[in-house]
XYZ file of C-alpha atoms in Angstrom:
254
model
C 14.672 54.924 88.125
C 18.624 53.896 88.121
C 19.626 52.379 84.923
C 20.050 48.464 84.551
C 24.170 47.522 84.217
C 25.635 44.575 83.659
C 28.652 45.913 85.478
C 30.316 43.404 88.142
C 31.551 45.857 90.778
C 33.930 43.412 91.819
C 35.356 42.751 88.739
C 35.748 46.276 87.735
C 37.956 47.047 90.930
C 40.016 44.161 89.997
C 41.386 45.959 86.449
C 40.898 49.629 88.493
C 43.859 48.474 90.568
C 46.170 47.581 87.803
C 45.030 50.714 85.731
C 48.690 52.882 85.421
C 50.313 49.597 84.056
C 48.395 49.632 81.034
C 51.334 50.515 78.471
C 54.295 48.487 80.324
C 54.241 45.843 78.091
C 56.402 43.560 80.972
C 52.998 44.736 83.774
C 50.423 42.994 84.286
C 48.940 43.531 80.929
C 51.855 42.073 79.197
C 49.814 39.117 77.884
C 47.236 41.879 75.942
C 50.482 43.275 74.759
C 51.605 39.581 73.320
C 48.140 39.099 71.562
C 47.875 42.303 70.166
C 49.161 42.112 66.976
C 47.040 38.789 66.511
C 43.857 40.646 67.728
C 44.965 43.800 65.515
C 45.137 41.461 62.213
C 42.502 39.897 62.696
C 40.130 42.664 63.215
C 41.619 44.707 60.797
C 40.870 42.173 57.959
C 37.021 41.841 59.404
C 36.170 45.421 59.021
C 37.788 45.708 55.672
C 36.189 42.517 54.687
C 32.932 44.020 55.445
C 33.117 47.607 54.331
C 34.872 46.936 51.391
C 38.115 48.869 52.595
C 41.782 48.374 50.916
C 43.604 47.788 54.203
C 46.979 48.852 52.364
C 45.690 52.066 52.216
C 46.979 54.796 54.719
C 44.076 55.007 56.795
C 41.498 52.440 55.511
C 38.571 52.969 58.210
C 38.234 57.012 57.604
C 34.448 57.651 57.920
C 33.921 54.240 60.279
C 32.569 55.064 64.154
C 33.994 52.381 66.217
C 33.221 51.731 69.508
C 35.889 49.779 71.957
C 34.212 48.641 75.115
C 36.170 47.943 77.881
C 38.798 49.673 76.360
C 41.426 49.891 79.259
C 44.381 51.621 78.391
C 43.923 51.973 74.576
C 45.634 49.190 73.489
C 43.372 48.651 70.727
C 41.568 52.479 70.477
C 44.794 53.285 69.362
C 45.636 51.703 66.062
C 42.562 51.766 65.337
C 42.388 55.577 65.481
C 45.943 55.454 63.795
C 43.672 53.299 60.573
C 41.448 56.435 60.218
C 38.147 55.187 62.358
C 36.840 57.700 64.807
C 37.028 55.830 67.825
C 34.902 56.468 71.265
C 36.470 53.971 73.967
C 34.025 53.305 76.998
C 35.450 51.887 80.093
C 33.027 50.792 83.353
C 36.524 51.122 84.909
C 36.741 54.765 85.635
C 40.759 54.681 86.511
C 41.372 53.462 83.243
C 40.242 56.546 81.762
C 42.474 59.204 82.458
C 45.690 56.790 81.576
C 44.179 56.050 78.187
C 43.390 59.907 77.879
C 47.077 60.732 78.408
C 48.529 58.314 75.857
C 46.140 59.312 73.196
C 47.476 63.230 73.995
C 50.778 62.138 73.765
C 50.360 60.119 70.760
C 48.445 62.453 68.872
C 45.066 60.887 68.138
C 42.205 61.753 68.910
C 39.900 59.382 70.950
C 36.569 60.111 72.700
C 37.532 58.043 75.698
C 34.559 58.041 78.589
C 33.841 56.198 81.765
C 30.330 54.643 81.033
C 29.231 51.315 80.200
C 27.299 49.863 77.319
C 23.544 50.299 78.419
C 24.256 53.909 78.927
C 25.329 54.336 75.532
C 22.174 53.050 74.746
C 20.037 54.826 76.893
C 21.836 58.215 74.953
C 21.087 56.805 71.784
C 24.678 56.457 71.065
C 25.087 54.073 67.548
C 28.581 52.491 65.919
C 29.410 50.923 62.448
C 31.498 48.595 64.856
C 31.954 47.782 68.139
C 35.080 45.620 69.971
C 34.087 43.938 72.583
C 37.235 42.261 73.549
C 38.087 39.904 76.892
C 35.028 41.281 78.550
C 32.002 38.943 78.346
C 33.803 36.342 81.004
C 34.115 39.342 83.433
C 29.933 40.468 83.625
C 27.547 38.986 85.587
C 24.870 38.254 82.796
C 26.284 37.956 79.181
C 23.021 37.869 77.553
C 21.988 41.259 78.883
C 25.234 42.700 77.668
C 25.201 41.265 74.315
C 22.176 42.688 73.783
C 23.136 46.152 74.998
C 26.480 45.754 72.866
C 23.429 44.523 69.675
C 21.722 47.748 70.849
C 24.559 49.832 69.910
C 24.889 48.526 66.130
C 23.825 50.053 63.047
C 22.053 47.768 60.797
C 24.709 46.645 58.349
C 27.201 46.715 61.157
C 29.964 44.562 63.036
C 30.987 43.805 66.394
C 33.973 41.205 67.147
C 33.550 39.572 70.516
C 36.942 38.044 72.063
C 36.950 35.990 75.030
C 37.984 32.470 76.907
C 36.505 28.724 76.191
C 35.789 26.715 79.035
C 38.015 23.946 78.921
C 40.279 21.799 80.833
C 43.299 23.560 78.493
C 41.929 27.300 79.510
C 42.093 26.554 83.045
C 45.520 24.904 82.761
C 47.038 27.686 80.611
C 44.750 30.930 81.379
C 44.646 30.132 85.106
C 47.579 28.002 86.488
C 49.736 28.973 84.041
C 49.189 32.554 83.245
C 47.932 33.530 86.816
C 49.680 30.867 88.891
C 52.794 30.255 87.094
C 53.984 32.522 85.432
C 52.403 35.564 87.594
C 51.013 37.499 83.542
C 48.318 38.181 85.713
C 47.399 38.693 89.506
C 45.277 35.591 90.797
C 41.699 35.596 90.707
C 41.543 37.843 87.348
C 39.515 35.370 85.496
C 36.828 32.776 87.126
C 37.040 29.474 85.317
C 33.448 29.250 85.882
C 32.269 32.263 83.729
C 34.373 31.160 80.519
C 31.795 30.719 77.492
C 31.837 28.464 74.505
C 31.942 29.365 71.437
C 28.913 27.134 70.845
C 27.465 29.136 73.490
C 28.579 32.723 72.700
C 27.795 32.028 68.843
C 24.101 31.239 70.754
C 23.564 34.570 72.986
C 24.833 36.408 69.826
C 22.224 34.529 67.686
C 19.484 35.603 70.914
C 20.421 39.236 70.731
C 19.668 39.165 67.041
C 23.133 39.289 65.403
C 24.398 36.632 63.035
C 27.709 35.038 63.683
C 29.981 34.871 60.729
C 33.530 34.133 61.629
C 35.187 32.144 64.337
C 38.684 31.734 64.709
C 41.274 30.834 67.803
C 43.729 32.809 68.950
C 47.026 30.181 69.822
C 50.271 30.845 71.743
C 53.325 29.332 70.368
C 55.875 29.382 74.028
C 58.607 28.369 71.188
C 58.354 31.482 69.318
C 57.060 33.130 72.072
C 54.098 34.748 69.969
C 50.558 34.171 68.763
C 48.719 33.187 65.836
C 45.428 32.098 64.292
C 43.592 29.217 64.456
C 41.098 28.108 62.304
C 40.903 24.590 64.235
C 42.060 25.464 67.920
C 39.333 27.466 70.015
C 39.895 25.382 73.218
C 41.417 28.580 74.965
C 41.245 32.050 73.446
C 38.955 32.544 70.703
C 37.452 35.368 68.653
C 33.612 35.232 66.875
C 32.491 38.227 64.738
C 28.934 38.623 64.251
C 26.976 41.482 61.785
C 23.836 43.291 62.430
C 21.590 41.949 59.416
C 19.706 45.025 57.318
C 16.561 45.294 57.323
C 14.371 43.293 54.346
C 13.351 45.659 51.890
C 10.350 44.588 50.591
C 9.747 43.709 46.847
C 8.622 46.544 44.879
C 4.843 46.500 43.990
């Protein structure tokens, strides 16, 4: 019996095309290359927040298994490989593999990178003290069913930080027209309007696939200094929620 996926075919061939530009920061990625260092600070300070790591120290995540999903070209397996985590980075993407591969080699790190997607992970069993699961959810067909593979894929105790778009009147303006049809960050038809979630309404399928949300913040472009920042107000276009598997109750002694 095939396994269940929650894999758009369609979608997938949309990022397989653009796969070698993955590190030109002025390609079609260049946007991902402009939030980075928001995405990176943010969660950086959510996994040492929850483990109880110094993040001045040289590698603060040693010991942590992270998973990225939907990893593309590294972007993010990267530092976080470079902050001591052991990092596996799945992509349903195949052609995005072998470019991420290369740049790890020639950056010296490490990374398990695989083509795959999350249910297979669980089918193998596969488990993560975090998972990323960045700008993906608006791209699958049923984001309840991949939640709860990405839940599936948690230890108890652990954290996953889910990025994605708000369906607004600003996200179409901005993450359509402007980024798409304006100013050409992206090739049109890379994001449907249509499959942009709330964060009422991720905060909800998180809550359904048994994690609790405890952190929501908006990602906000500034075109005057050209850069991006953190909102704790603004999530009417690109957002961030991280949610934590709860332990298990241990019962009261008798």
């Amino acid at each position: 019996m095939p396994l269940e996926t929650t894999v758009d075919a369609g979608e997938i061939a949309k990022f397989e095309r653009m796969a070698a530009e993955w590190w030109d920061p002025r390609g079609k990625f260049r946007p991902l290359h402009m939030l980075n260092p928001c995405r990176l600070d943010y969660i950086a300070a959510q996994i040492a927040a929850e483990f109880g790591r110094d993040p001045g120290a040289r590698q603060p995540f040693a010991g942590l298994r992270l998973l990225d999903i939907g990893c593309g070209g590294g972007l993010i397996a990267e530092p976080m490989a470079r902050l001591g985590a052991t990092v596996t980075g799945v992509d349903a993407a195949a052609g995005n593999i072998p470019v991420a591969r290369l740049h790890a080699e020639q950056s010296g790190l490490a990374i398990d990178y695989r083509a795959g997607t999350a249910e297979a992970l669980v089918a193998g069993g596969a488990r993560f003290d975090v998972v990323l699961n960045l700008e993906v959810v608006e791209h699958v067909p049923d984001p309840a069913a991949y939640l709860g593979a990405c839940a599936g894929l948690l230890e108890p105790g652990g954290l996953i930080v889910t990025s994605t778009i708000n369906r607004t009147a600003r996200s179409f303006a901005l993450a359509i027209v402007g980024a798409e049809w304006v100013m050409r960050w992206l090739p049109r038809g890379t994001h449907d309007w249509r499959r942009f979630i709330t964060p009422d309404e991720l905060a909800a399928l998180l809550a359904g696939a048994g994690l609790e949300p405890v952190d929501r913040k908006g990602f906000v472009f500034d075109p005057l200094a050209w850069s991006w920042a953190l909102s704790a107000r603004d999530l009417a276009v690109n957002y961030v929620i991280t949610a934590v598997r709860p332990r298990p109750a241990v019962p009261p002694p008798r």
